[in-house]
Structure formats: C-alpha cells, structure tokens
Coordinates of N, CA and C and ligand atoms in Angstrom, one line a residue:
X24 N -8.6 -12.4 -1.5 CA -7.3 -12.9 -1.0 C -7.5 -13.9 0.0
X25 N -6.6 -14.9 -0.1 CA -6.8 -16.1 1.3 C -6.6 -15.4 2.3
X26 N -7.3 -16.2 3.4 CA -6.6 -15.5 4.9 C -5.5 -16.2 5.1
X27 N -5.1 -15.3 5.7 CA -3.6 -15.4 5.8 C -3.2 -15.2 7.7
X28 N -2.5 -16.4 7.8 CA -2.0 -16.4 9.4 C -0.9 -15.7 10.5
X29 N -0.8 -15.3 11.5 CA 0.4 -15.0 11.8 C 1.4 -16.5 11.8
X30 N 2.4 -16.9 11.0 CA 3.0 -18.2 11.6 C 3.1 -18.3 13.1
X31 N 3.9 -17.4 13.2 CA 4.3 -17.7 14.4 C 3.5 -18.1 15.5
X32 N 2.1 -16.8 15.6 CA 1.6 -17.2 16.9 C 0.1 -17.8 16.2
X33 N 0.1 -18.1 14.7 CA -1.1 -18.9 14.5 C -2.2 -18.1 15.0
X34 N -2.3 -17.1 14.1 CA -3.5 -16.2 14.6 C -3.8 -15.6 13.6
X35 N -5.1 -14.6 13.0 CA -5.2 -14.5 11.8 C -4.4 -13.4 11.8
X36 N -3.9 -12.5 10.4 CA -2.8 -12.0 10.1 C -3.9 -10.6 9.6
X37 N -4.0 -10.1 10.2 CA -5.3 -8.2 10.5 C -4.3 -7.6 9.3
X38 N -3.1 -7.4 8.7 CA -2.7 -6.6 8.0 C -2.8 -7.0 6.7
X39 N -3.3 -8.6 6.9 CA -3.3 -9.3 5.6 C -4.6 -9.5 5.3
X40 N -5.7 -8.8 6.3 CA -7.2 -9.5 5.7 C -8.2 -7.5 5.9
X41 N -8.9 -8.1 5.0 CA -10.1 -6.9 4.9 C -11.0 -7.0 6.8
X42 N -11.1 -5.8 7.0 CA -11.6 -5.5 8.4 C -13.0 -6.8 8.7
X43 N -13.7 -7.3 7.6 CA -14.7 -8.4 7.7 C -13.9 -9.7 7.7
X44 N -13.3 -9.8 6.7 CA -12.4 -11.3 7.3 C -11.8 -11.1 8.2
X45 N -11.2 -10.3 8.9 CA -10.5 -11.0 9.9 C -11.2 -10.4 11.2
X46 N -12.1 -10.2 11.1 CA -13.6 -10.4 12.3 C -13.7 -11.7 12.6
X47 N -14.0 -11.8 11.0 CA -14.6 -13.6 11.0 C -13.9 -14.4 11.7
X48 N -12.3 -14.0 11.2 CA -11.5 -15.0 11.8 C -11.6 -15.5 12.8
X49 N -10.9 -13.9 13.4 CA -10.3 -13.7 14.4 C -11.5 -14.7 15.9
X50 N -13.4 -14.4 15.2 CA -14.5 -15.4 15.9 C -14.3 -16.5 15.8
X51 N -13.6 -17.3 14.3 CA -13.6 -18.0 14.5 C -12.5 -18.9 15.5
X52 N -11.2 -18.4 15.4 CA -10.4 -18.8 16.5 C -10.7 -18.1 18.2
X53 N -11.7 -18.1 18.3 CA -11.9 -17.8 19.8 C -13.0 -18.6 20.0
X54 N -13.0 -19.0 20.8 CA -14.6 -20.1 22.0 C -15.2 -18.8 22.2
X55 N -16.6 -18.5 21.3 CA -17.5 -17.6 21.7 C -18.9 -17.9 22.1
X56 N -19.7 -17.3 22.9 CA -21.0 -18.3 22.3 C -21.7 -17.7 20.8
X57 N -22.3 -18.4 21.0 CA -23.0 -18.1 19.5 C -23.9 -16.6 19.1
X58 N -24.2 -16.2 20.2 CA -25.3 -15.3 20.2 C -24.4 -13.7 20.3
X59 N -23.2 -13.7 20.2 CA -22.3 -12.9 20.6 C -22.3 -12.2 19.7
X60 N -22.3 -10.9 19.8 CA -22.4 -9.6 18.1 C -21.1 -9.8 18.0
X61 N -20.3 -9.5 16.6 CA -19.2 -9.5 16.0 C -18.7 -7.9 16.7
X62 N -17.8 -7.9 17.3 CA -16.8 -6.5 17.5 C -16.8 -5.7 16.5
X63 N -17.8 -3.8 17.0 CA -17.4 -3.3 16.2 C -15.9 -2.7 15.7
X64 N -15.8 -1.8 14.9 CA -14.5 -1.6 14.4 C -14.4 -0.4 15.4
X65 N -13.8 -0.5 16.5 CA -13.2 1.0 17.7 C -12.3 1.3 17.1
X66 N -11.4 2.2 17.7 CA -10.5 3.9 17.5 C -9.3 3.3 17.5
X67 N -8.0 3.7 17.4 CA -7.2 3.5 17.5 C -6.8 1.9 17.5
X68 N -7.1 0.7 16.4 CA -7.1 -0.5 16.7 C -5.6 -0.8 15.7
X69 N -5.0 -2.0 16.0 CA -4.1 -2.4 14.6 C -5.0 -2.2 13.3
X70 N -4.1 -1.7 11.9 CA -4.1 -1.1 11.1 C -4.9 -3.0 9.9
X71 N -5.8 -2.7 9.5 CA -6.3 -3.9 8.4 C -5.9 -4.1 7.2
X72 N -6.0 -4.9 6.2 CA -5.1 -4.5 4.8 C -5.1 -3.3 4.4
X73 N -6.6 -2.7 4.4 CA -7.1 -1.4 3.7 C -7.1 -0.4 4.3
X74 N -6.9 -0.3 5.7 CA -5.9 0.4 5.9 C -4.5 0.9 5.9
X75 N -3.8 0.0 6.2 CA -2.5 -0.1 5.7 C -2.6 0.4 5.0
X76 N -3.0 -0.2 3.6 CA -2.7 0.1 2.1 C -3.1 1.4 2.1
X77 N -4.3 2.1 2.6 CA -4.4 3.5 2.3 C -3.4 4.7 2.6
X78 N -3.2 3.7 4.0 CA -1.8 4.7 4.6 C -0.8 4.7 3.7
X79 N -0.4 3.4 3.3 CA 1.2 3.6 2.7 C 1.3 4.1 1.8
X80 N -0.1 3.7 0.7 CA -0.2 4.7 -0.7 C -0.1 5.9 -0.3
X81 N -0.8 6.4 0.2 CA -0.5 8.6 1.0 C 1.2 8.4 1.1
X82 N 1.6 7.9 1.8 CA 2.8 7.8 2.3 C 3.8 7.7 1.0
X83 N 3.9 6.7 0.1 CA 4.3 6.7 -0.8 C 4.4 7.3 -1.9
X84 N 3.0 8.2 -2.4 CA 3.1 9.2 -3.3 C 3.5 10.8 -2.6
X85 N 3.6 10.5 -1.6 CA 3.7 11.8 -1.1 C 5.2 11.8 -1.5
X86 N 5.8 10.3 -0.9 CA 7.5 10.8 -0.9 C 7.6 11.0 -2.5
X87 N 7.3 10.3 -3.1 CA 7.8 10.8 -4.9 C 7.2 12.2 -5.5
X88 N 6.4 12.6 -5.1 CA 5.9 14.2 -5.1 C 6.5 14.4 -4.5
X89 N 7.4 14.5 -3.5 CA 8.6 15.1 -2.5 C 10.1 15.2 -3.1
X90 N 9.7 14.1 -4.1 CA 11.1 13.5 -4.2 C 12.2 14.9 -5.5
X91 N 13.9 15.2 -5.4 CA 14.0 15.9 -6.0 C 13.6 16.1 -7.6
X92 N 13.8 17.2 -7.8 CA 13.4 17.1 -9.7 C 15.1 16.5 -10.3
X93 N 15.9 16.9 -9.6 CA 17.5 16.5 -10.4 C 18.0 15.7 -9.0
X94 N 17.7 14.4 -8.3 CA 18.7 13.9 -7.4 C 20.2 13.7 -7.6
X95 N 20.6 13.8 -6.5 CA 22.2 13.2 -6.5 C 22.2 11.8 -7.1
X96 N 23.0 11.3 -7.1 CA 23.6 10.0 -7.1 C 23.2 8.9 -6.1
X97 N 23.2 9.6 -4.8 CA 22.8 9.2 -3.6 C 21.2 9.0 -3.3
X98 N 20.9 10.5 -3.8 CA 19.3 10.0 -3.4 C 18.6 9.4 -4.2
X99 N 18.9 8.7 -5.8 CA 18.4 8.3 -6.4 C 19.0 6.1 -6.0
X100 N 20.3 6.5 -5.4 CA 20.5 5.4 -5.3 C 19.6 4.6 -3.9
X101 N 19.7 5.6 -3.2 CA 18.5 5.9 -1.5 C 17.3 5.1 -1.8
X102 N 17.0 6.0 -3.2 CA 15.1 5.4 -3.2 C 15.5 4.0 -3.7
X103 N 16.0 3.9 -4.5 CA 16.1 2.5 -5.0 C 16.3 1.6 -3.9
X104 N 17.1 1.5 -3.4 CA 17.1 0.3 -2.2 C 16.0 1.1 -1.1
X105 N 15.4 2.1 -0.6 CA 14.0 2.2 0.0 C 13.4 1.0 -0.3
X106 N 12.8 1.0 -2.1 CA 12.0 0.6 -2.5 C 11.7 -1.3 -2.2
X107 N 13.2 -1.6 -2.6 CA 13.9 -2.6 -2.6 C 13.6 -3.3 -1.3
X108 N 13.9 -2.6 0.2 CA 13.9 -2.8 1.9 C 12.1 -2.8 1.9
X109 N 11.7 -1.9 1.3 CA 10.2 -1.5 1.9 C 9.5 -2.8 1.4
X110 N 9.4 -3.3 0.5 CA 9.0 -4.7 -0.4 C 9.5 -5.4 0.0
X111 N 10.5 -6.1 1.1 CA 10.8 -7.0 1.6 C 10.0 -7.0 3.1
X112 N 10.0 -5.6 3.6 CA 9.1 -5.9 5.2 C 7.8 -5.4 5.0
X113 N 7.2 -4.7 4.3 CA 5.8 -4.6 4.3 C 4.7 -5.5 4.6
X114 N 3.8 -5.2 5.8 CA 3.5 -5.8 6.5 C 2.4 -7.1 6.1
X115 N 1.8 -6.6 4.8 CA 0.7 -8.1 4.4 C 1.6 -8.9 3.5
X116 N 1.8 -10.0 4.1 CA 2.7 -10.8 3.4 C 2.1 -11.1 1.6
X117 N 1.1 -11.5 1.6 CA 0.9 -11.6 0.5 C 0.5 -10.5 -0.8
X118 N 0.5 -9.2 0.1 CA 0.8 -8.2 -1.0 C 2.5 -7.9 -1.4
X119 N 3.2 -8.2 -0.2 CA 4.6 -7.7 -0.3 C 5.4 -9.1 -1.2
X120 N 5.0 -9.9 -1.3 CA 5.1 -10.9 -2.3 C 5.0 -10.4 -3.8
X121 N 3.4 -10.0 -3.9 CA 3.4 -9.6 -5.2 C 4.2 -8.2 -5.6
X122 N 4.9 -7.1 -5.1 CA 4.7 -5.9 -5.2 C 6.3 -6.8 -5.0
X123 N 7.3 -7.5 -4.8 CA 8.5 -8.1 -4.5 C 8.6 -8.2 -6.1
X124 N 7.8 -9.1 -6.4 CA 7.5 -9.5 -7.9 C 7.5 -8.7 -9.2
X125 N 6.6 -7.7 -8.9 CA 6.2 -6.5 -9.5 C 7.9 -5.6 -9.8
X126 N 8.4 -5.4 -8.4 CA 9.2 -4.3 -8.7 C 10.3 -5.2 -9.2
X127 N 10.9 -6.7 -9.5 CA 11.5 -7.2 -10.3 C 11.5 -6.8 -11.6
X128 N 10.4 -6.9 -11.7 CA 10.5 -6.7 -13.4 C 9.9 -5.2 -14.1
X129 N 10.2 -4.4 -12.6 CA 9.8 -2.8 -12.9 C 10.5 -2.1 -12.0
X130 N 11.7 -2.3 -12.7 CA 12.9 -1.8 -10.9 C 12.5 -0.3 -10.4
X131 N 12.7 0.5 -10.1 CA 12.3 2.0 -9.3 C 12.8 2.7 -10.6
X132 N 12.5 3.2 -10.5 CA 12.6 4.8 -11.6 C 12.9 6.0 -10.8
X133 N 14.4 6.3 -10.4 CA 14.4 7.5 -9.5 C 15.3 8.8 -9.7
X134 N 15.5 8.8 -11.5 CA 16.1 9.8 -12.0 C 15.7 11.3 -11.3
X135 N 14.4 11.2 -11.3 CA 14.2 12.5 -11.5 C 12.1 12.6 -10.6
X136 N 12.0 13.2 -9.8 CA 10.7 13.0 -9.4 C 9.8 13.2 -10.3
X137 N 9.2 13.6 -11.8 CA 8.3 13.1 -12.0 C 8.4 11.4 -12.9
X138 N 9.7 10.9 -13.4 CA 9.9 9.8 -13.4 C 9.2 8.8 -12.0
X139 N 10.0 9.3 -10.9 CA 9.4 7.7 -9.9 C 7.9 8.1 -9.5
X140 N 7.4 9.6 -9.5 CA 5.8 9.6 -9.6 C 4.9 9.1 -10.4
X141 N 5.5 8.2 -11.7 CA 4.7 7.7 -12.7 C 5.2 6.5 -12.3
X142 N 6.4 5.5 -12.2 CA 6.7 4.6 -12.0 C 5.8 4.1 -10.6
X143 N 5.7 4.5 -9.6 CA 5.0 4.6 -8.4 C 3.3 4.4 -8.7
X144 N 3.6 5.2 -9.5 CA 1.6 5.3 -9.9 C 1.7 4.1 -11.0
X145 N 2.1 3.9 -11.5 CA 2.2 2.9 -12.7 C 1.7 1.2 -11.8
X146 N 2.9 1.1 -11.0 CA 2.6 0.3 -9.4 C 1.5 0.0 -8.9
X147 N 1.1 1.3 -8.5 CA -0.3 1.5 -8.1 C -1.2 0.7 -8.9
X148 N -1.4 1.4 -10.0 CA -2.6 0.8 -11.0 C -2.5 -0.7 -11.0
X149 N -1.2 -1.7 -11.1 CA -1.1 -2.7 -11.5 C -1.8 -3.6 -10.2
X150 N -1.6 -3.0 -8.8 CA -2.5 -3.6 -7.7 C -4.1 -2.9 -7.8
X151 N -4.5 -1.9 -7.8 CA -5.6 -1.5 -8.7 C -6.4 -2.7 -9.4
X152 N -5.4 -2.7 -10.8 CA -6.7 -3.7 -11.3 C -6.9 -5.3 -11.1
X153 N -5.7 -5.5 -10.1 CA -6.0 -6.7 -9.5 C -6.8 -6.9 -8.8
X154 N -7.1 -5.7 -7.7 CA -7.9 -5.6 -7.1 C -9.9 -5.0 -7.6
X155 N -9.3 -5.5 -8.8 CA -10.7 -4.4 -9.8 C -11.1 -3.4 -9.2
X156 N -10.1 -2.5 -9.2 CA -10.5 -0.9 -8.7 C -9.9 -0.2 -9.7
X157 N -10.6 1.0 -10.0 CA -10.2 1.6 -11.4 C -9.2 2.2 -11.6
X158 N -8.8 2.0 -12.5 CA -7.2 2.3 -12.8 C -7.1 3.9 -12.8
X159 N -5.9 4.6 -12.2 CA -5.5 5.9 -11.8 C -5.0 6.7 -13.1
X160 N -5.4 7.9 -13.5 CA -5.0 8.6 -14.5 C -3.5 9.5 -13.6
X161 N -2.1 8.1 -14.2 CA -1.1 9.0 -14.1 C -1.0 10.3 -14.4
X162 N -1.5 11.1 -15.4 CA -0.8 12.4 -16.0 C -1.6 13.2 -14.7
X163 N -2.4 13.2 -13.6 CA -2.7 13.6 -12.5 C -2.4 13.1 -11.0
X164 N -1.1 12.6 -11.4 CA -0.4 12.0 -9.7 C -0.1 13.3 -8.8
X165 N 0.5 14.6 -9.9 CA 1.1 15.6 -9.0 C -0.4 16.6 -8.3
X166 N -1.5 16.5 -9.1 CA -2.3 17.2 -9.0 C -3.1 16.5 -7.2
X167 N -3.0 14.8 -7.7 CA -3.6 14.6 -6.7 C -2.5 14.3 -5.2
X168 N -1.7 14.4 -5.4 CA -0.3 14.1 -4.1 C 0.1 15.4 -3.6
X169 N 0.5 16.4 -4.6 CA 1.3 17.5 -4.2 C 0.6 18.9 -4.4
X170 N 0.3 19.3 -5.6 CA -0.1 20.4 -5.5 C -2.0 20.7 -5.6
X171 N -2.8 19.9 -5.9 CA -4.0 19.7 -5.4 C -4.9 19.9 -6.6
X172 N -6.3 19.3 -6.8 CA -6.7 19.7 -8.3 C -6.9 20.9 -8.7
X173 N -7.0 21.3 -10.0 CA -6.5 22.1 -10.7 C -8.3 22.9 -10.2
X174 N -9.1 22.4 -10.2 CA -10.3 23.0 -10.0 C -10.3 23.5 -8.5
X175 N -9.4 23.8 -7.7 CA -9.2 24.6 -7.0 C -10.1 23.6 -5.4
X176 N -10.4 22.8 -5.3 CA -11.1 21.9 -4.4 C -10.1 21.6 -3.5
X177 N -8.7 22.0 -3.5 CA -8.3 22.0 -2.6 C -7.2 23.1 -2.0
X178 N -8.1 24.0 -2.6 CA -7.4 25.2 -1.8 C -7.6 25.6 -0.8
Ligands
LIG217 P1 -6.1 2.8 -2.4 O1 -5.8 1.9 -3.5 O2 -5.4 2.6 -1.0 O3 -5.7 4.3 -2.9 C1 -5.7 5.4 -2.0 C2 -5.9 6.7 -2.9 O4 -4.8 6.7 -3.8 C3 -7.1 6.6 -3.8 O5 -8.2 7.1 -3.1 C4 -6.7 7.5 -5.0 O6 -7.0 8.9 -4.7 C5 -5.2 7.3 -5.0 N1 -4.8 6.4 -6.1 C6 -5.4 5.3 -6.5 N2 -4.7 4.7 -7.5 C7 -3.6 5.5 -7.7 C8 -2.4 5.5 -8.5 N3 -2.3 4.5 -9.4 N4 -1.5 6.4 -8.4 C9 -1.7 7.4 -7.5 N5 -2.7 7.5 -6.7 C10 -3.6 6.6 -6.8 N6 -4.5 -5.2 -1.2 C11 -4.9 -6.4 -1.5 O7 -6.1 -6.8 -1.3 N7 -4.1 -7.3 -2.2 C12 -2.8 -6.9 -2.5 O8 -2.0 -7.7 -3.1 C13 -2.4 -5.6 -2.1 N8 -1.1 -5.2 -2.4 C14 -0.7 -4.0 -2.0 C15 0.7 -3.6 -2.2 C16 1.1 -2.4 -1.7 C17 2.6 -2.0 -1.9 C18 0.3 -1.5 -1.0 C19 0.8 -0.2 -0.4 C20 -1.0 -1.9 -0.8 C21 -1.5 -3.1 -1.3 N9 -2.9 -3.5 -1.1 C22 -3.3 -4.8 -1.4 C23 -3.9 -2.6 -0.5 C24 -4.7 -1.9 -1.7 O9 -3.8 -1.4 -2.7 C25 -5.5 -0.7 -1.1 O10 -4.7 0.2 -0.4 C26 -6.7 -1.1 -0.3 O11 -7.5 -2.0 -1.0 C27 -7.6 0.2 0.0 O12 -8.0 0.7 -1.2 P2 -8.7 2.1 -1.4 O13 -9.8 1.8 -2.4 O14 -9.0 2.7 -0.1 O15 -7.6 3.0 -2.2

C-alpha cells in the first residue's frame, strides 16, 4: 500500500502504514543523524494499520456473533447505517476507501445474526486476499468469534 499522509499536518499517516513503513517515514521526515537506531516499537503507542485492523476485525465479528438471531426492524436498520458511518470514518483512509467500495456493491446483511456473520466474514476474506492472506472458512465464523473451537482449545 502507498504511504499515505496526514493532509493536514503532512506527516505520515501510522493508521495507514505497516509498523516498518511508517518508522521509515516517520525517519524520513525528521533531521536525524545517520547513525541513529530506528525506534523500537514501545507500549501503549498510536495504533498502526495492523493493528487497527486486528482490533476492529475482533471488534467487528464479535458485534455480528452478538448480533440478534430475529432483530427488530430497528436493529437491523442500526447495523445497516453502523456499517454505512463506520466506512466513512475508519481511520486508514485508504482501506476505508476500499471497504466504502466494497460495501456498495455488498450492502450489510442484517436480517438475522448468522446472515451479517457471513456477510461480515465474506468482507473479511475480500480484504484477505487482497492482502494475500488466506482466505477464512466462513462455515467457522461462530466457532472462531463466539462460541470457541469445537476441539475444545478454548475452553
Ligand atoms: P486480520 O486480517 O486482522 O484478522 C484477525 C483475525 O481474524 C485472524 O487472525 C483470523 O483468526 C480472523 N479472520 C481472518 N479472516 C477472517 C474472516 N474472513 N472472517 C472472520 N474472521 C477472520 N490492510 C491493508 O493493508 N489494506 C487494506 O485495504 C485494509 N483494509 C481494511 C479494511 C477494514 C474494514 C479493516 C477492519 C482492516 C483493513 N486492513 C487493511 C487491515 C487488515 O485487514 C488486517 O487487519 C491487518 O493486515 C492485520 O492482519 P492479521 O494477519 O493480523 O489478521
């Protein structure tokens, strides 16, 4: 993925780059000397693409494993504009671009929770193999979000 800038304050964009690019960057927009080690990664820092993304995927499958088996009217109308809000401010611009894109022409599915747990995972996979990382066996979203694998590894 390009690096990608904050406009505003012209600085590199940490939500938009892997924890190594935006080291690089971040060296490269500062006067350092040369002989200077790259900053390790410390505790509690702003969150990097891959973080982010790990968080919000947890985050995300968790709510549609949460989500009811028969919603109202309301909470199915709820997730739909969630999904709709969350894909407009999500923080790496150029993922929330594509996933903008994405959920165009794959609106939310929120009949019923294991509907938007496959729609959700469906999602997933499509940033997945963009990212050539292996594609997720939906028919095990609830195993791996909610109730835990069936081989007992998370009891
Ligand atoms: P992640 O992909 O973060 O997955 C976390 C865990 O979820 C996995 O360990 C696995 O157990 C489980 N999982 C994997 N696939 C599925 C699935 N299909 N369904 C259910 N569970 C699954 N990064 C980019 O570089 N470019 C992008 O354009 C981009 N777009 C993103 C869009 C969104 C909406 C989000 C939330 C993140 C995006 N990311 C993007 C980040 C990227 O998806 C990963 O989160 C990041 O690369 C870290 O990957 P990871 O290998 O740790 O696992």
């Amino acid at each position: 993925m390009p690096a990608h800038r904050d406009e505003e304050e012209d600085k590199p964009c940490r939500a938009c780059s892997d924890f190594k690019t935006w080291t690089k960057l971040q060296n490269k927009s500062k006067i350092t000397t040369p002989s200077k080690p790259l900053p390790k990664q410390a505790k509690e820092c702003p969150l990097d693409k891959d973080e982010l993304g790990r968080s919000t995927w947890g985050f995300l499958h968790s709510m549609a494993a949460y989500f009811p088996d028969k919603p109202t009217k309301v909470e199915s109308d709820n997730m739909t504009k969630f999904f709709n809000i969350f894909a407009q401010f999500y923080p790496c611009e150029p993922c929330a671009l594509d996933f903008q894109e994405d959920i165009k022409k794959h609106p939310p599915k929120t009949k019923s929770k294991d509907e938007l747990a496959k729609w959700l995972c469906e999602r997933h996979n499509i940033v997945n193999v963009k990212l050539d990382k292996p594609v997720f066996d939906c028919s095990k979203v609830h195993e791996r979000w909610r109730d835990g694998w069936l081989d007992g590894s998370c009891d």
